[in-house]
PDB file of N, CA and C in Angstrom:
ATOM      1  N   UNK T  12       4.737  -1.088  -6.567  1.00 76.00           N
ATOM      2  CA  UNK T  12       3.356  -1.541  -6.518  1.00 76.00           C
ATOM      3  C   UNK T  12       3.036  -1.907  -5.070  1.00 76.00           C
ATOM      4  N   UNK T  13       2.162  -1.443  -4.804  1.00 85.00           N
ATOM      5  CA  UNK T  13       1.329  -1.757  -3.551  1.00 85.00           C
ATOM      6  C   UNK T  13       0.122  -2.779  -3.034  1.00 85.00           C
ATOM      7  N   UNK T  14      -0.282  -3.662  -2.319  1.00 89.00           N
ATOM      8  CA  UNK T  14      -1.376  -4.018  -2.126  1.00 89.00           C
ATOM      9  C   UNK T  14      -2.689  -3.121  -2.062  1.00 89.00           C
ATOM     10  N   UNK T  15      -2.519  -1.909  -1.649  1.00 88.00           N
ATOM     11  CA  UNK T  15      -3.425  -0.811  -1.956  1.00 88.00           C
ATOM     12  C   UNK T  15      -4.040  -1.081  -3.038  1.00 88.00           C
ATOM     13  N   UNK T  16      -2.628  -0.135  -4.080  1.00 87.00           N
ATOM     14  CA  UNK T  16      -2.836  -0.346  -5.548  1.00 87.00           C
ATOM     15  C   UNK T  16      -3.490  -1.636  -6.355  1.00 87.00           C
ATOM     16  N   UNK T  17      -3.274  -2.761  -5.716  1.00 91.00           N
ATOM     17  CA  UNK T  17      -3.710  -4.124  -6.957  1.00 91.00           C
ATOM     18  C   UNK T  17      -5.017  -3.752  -6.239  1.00 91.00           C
ATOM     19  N   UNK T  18      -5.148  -3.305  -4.998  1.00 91.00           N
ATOM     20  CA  UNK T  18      -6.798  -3.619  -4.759  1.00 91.00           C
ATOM     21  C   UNK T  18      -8.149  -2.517  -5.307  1.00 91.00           C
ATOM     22  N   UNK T  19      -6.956  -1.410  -5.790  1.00 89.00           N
ATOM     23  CA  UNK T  19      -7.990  -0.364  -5.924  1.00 89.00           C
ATOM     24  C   UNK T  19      -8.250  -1.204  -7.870  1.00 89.00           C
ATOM     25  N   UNK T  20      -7.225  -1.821  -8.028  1.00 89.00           N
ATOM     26  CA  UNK T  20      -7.435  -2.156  -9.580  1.00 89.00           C
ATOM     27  C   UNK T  20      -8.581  -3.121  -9.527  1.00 89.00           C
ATOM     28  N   UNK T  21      -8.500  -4.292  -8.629  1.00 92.00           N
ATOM     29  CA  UNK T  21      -9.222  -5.101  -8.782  1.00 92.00           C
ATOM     30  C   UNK T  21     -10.955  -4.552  -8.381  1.00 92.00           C
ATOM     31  N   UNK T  22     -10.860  -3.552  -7.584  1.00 90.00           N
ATOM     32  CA  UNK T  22     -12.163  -2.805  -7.346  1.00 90.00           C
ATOM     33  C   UNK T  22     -12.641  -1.990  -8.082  1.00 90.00           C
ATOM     34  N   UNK T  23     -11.597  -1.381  -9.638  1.00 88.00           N
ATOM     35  CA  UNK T  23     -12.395  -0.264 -10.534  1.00 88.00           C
ATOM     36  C   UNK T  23     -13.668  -1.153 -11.255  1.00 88.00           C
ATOM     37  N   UNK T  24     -14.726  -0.227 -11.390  1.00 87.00           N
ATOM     38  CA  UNK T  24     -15.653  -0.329 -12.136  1.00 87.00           C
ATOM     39  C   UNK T  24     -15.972   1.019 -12.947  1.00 87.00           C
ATOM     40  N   UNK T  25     -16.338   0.109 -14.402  1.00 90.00           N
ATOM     41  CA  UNK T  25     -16.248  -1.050 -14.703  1.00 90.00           C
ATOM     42  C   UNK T  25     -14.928  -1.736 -15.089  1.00 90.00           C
ATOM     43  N   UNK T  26     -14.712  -2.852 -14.048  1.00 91.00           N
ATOM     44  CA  UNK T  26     -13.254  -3.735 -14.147  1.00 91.00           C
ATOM     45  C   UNK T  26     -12.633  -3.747 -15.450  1.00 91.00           C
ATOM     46  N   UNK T  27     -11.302  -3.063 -15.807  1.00 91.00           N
ATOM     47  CA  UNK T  27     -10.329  -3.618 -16.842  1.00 91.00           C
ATOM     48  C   UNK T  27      -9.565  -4.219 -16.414  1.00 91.00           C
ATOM     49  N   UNK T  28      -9.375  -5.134 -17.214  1.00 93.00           N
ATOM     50  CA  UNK T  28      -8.225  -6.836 -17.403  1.00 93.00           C
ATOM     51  C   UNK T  28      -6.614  -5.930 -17.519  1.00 93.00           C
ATOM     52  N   UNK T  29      -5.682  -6.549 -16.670  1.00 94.00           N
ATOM     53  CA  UNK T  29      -4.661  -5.784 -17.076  1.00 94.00           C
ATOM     54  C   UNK T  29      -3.283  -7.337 -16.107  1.00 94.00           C
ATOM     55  N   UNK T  30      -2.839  -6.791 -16.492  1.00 95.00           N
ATOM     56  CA  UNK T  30      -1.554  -7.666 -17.234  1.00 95.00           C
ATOM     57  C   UNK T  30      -0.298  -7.431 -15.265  1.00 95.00           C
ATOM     58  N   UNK T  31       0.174  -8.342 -14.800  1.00 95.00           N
ATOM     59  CA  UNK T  31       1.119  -8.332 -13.788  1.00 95.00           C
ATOM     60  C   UNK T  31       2.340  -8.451 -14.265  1.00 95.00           C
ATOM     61  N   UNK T  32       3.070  -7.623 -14.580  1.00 96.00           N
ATOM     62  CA  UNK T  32       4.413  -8.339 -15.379  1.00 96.00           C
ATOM     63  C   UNK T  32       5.598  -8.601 -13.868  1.00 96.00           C
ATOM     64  N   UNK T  33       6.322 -10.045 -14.085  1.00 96.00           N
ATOM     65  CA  UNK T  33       7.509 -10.169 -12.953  1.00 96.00           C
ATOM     66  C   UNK T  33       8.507  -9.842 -13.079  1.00 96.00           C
ATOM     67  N   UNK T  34       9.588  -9.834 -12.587  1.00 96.00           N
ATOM     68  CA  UNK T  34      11.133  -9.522 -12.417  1.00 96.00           C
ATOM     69  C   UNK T  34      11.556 -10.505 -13.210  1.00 96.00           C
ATOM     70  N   UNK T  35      11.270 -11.824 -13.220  1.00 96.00           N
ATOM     71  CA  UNK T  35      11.662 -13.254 -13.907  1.00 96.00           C
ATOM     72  C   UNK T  35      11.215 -13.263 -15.209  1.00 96.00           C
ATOM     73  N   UNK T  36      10.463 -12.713 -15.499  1.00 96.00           N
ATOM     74  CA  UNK T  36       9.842 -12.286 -17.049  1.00 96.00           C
ATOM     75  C   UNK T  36       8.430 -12.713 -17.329  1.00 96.00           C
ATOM     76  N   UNK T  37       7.881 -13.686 -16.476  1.00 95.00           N
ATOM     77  CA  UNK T  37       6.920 -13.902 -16.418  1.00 95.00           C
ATOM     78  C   UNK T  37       5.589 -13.212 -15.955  1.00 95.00           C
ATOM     79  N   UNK T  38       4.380 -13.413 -16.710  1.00 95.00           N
ATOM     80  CA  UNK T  38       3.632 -12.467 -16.078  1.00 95.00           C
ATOM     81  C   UNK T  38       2.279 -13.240 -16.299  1.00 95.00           C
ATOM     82  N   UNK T  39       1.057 -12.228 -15.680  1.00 94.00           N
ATOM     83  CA  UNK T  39      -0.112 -13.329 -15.322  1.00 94.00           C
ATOM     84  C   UNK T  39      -1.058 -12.205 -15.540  1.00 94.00           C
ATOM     85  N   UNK T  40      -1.937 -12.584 -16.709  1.00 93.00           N
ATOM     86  CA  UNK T  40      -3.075 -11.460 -17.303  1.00 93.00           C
ATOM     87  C   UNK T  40      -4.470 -11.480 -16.449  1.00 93.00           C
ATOM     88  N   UNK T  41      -4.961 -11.110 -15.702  1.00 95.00           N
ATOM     89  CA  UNK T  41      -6.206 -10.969 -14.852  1.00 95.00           C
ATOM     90  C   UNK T  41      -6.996 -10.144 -15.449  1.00 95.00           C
ATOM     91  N   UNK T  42      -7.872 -10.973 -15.669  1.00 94.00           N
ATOM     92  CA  UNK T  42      -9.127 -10.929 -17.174  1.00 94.00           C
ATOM     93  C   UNK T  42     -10.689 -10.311 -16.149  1.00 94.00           C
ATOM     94  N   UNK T  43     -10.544 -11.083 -15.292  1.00 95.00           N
ATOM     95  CA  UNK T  43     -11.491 -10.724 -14.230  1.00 95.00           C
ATOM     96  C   UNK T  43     -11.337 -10.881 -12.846  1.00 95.00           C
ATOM     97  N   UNK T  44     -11.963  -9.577 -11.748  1.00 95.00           N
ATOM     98  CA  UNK T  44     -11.322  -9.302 -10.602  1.00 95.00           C
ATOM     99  C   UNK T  44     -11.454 -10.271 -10.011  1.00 95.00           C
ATOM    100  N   UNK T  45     -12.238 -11.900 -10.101  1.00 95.00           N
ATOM    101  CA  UNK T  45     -12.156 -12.837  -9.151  1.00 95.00           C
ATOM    102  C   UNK T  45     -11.202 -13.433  -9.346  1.00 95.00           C
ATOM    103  N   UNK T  46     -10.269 -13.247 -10.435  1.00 95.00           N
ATOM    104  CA  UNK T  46      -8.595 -14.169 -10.603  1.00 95.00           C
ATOM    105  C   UNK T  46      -7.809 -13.457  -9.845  1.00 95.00           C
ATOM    106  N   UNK T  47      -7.826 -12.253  -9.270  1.00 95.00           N
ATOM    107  CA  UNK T  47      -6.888 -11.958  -8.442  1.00 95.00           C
ATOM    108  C   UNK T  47      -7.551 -11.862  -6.435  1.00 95.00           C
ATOM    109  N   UNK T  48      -6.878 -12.625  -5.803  1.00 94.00           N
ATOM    110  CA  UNK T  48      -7.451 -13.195  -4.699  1.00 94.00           C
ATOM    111  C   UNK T  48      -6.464 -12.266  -3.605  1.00 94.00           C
ATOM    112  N   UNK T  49      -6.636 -10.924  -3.100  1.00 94.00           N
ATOM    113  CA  UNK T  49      -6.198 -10.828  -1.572  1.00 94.00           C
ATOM    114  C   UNK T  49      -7.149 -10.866  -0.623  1.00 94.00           C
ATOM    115  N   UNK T  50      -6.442 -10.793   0.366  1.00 90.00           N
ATOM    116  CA  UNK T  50      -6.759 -11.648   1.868  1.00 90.00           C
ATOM    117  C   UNK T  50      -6.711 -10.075   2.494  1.00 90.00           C
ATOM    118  N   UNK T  51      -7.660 -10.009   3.489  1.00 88.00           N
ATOM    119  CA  UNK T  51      -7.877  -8.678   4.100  1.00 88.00           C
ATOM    120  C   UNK T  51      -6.602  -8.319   4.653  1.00 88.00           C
ATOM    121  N   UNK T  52      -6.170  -9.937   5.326  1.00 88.00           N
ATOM    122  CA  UNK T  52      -4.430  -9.656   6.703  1.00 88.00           C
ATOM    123  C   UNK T  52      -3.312 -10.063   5.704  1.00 88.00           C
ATOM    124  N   UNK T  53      -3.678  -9.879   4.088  1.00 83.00           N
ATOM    125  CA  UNK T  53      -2.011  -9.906   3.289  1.00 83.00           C
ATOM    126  C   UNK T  53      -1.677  -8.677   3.279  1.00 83.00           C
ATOM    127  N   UNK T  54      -0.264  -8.440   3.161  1.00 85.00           N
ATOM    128  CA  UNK T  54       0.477  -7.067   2.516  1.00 85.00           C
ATOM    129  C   UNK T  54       1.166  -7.333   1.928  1.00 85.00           C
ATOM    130  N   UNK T  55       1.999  -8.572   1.332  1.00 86.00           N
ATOM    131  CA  UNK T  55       2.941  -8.361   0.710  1.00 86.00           C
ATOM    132  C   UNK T  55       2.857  -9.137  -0.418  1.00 86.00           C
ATOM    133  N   UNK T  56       1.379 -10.188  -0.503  1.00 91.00           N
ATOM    134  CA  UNK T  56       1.090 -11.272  -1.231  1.00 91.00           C
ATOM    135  C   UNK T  56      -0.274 -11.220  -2.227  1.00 91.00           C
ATOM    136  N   UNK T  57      -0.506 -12.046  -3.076  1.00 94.00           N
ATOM    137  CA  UNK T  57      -1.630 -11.827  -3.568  1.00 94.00           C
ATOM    138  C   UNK T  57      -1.485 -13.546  -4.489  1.00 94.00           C
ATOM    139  N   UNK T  58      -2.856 -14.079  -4.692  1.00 93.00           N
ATOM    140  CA  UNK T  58      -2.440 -15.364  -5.589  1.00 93.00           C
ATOM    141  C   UNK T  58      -3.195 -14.903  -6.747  1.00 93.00           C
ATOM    142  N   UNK T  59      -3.186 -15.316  -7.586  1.00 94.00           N
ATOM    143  CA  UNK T  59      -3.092 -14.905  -9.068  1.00 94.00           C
ATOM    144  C   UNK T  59      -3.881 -16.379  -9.489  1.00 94.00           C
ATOM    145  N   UNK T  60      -5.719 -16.408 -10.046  1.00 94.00           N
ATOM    146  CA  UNK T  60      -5.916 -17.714 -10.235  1.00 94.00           C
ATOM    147  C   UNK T  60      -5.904 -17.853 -11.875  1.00 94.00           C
ATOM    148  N   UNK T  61      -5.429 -18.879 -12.274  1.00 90.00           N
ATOM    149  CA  UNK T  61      -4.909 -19.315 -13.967  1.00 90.00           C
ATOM    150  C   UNK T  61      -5.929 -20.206 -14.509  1.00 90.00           C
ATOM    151  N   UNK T  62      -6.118 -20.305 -15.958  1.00 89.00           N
ATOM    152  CA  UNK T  62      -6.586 -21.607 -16.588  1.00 89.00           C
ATOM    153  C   UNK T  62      -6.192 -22.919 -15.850  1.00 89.00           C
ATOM    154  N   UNK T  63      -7.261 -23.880 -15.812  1.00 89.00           N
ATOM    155  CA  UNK T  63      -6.937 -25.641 -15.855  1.00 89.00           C
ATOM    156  C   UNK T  63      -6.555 -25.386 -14.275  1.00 89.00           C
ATOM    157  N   UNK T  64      -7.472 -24.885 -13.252  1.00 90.00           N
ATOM    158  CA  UNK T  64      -7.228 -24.591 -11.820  1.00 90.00           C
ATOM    159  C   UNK T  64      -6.060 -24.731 -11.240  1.00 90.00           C
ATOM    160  N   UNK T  65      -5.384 -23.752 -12.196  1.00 93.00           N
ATOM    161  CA  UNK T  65      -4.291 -23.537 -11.528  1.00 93.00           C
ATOM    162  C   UNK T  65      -4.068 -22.010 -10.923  1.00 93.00           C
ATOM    163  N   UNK T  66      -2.941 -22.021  -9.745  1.00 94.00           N
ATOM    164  CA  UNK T  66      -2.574 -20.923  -9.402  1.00 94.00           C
ATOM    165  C   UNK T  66      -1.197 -20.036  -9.227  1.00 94.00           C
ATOM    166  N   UNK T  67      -0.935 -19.059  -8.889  1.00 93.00           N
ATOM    167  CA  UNK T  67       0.538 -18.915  -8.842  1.00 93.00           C
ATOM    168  C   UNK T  67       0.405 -17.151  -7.510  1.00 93.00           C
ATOM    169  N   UNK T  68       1.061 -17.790  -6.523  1.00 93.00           N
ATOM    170  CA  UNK T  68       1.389 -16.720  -5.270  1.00 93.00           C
ATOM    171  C   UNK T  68       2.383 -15.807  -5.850  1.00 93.00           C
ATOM    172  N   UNK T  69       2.016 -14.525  -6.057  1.00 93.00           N
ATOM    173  CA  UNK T  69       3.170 -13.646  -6.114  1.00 93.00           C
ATOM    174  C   UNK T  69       3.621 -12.732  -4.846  1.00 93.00           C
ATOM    175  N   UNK T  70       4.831 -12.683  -5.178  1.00 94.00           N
ATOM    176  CA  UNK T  70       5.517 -11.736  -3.689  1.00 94.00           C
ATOM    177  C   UNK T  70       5.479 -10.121  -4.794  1.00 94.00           C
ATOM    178  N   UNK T  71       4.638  -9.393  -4.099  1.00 93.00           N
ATOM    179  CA  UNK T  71       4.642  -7.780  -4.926  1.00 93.00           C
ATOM    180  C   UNK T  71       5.640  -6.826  -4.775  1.00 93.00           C
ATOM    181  N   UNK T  72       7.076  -7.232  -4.397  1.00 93.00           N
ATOM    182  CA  UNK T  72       8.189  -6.832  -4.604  1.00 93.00           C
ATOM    183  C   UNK T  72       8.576  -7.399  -5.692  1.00 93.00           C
ATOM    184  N   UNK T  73       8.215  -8.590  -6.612  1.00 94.00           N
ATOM    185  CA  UNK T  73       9.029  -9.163  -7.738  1.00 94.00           C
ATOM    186  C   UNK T  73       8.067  -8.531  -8.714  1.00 94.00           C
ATOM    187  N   UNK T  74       6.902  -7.964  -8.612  1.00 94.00           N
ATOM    188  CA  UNK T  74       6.655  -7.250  -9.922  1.00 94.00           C
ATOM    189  C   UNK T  74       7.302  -5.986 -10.266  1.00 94.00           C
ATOM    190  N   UNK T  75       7.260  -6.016 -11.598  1.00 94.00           N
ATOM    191  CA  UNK T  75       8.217  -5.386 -12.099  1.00 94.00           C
ATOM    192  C   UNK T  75       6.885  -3.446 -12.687  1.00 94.00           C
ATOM    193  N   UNK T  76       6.361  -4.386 -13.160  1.00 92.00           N
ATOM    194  CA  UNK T  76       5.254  -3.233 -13.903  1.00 92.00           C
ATOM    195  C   UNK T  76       3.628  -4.071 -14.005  1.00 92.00           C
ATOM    196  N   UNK T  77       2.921  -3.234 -14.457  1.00 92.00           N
ATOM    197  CA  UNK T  77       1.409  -3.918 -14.690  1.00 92.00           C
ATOM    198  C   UNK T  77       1.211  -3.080 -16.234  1.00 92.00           C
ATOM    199  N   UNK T  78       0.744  -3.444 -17.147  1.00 92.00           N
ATOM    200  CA  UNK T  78      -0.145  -2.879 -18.273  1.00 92.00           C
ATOM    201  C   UNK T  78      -1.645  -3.508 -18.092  1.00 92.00           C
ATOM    202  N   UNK T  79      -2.175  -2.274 -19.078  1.00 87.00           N
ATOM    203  CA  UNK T  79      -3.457  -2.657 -19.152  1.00 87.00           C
ATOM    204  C   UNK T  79      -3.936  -1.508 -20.384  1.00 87.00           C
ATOM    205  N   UNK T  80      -5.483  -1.549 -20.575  1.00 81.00           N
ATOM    206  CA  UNK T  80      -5.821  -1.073 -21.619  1.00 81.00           C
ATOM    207  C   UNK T  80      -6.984   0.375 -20.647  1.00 81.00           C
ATOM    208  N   UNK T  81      -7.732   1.320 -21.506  1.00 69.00           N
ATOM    209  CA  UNK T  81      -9.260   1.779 -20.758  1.00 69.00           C
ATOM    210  C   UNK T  81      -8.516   2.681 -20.286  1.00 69.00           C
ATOM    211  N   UNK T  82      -9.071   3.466 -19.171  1.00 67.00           N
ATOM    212  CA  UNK T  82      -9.023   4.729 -18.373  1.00 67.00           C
ATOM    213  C   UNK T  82      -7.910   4.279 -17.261  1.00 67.00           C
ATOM    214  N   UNK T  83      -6.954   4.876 -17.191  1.00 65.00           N
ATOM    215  CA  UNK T  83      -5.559   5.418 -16.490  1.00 65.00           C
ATOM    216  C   UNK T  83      -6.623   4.856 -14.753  1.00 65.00           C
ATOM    217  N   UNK T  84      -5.722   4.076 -13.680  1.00 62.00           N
ATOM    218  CA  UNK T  84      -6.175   4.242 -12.812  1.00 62.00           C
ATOM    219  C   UNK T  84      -6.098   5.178 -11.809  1.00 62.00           C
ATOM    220  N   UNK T  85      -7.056   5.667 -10.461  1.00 66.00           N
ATOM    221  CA  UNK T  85      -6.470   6.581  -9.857  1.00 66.00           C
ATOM    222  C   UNK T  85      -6.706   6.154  -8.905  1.00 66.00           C
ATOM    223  N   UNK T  86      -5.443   6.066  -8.294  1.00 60.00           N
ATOM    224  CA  UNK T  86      -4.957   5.550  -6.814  1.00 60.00           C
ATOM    225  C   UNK T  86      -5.288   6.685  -5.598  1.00 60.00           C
ATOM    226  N   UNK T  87      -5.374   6.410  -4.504  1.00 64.00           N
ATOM    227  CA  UNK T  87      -5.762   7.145  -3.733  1.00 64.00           C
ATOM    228  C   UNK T  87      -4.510   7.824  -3.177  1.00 64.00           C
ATOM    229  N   UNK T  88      -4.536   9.263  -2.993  1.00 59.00           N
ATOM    230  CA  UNK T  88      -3.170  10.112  -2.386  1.00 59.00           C
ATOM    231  C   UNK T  88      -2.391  10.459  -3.829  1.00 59.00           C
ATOM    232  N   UNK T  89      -2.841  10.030  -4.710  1.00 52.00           N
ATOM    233  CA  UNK T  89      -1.816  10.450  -6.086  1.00 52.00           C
ATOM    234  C   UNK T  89      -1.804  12.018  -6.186  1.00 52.00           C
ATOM    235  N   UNK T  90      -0.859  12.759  -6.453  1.00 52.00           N
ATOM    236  CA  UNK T  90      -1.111  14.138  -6.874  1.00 52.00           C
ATOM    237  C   UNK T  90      -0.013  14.369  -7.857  1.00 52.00           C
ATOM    238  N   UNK T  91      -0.939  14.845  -8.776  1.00 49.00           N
ATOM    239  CA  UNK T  91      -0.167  15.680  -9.782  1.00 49.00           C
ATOM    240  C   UNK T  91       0.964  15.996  -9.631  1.00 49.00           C
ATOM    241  N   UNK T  92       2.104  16.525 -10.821  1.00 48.00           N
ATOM    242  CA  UNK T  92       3.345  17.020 -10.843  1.00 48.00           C
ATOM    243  C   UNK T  92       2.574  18.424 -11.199  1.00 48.00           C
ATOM    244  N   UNK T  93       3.474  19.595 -10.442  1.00 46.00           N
ATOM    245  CA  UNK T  93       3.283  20.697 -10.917  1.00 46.00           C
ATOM    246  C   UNK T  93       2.689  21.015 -12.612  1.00 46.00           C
ATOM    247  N   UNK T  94       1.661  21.462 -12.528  1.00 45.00           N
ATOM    248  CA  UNK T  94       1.418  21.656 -13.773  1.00 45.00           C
ATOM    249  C   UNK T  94       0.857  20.744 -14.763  1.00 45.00           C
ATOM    250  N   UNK T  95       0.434  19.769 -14.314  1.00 43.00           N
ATOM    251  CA  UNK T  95      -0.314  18.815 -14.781  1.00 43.00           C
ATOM    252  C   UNK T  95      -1.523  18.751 -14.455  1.00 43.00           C
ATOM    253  N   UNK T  96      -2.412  19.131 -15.091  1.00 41.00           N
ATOM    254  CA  UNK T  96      -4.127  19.177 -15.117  1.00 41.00           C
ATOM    255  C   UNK T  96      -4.977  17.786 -14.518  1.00 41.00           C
ATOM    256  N   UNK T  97      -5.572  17.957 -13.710  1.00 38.00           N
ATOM    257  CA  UNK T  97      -6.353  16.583 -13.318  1.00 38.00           C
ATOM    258  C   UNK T  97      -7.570  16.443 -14.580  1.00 38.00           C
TER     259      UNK T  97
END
């Protein structure tokens, strides 16, 4: 996972809610793109804002995967495997 990537997620419209899963097992569901907060000069960080104002900094080497629901995202530079239809 990339900072690219969380940003092109947090920029699809119309926004789907999708799920950060960690290495530690923990994970943090971002319901809407203002709960997930990067900084123009981060690359390796992102804070994650929670119920009851709370927050939690993730390092985007400890995620493990993301789910989510809606239309497949498309990242910029992705290309097909041979033979796979866009």
């Amino acid at each position: 996972m990339t900072i690219a990537n969380l940003r092109e997620m947090k920029n699809t419209h119309p926004f789907e809610s999708f799920v950060i899963h960690m290495a530690d097992g923990k994970s943090f569901e971002v319901k809407d793109p203002e709960d997930l907060v990067i900084r123009k000069d981060w690359n390796i960080n992102v804070i994650v804002l929670r119920p009851r104002g709370q927050f939690s900094f993730v390092y985007l080497k400890n995620i493990t995967h993301i789910t989510g629901q809606g239309k497949l995202p498309r990242f910029k530079g992705r290309r097909g495997k041979a033979g796979e239809s866009e």
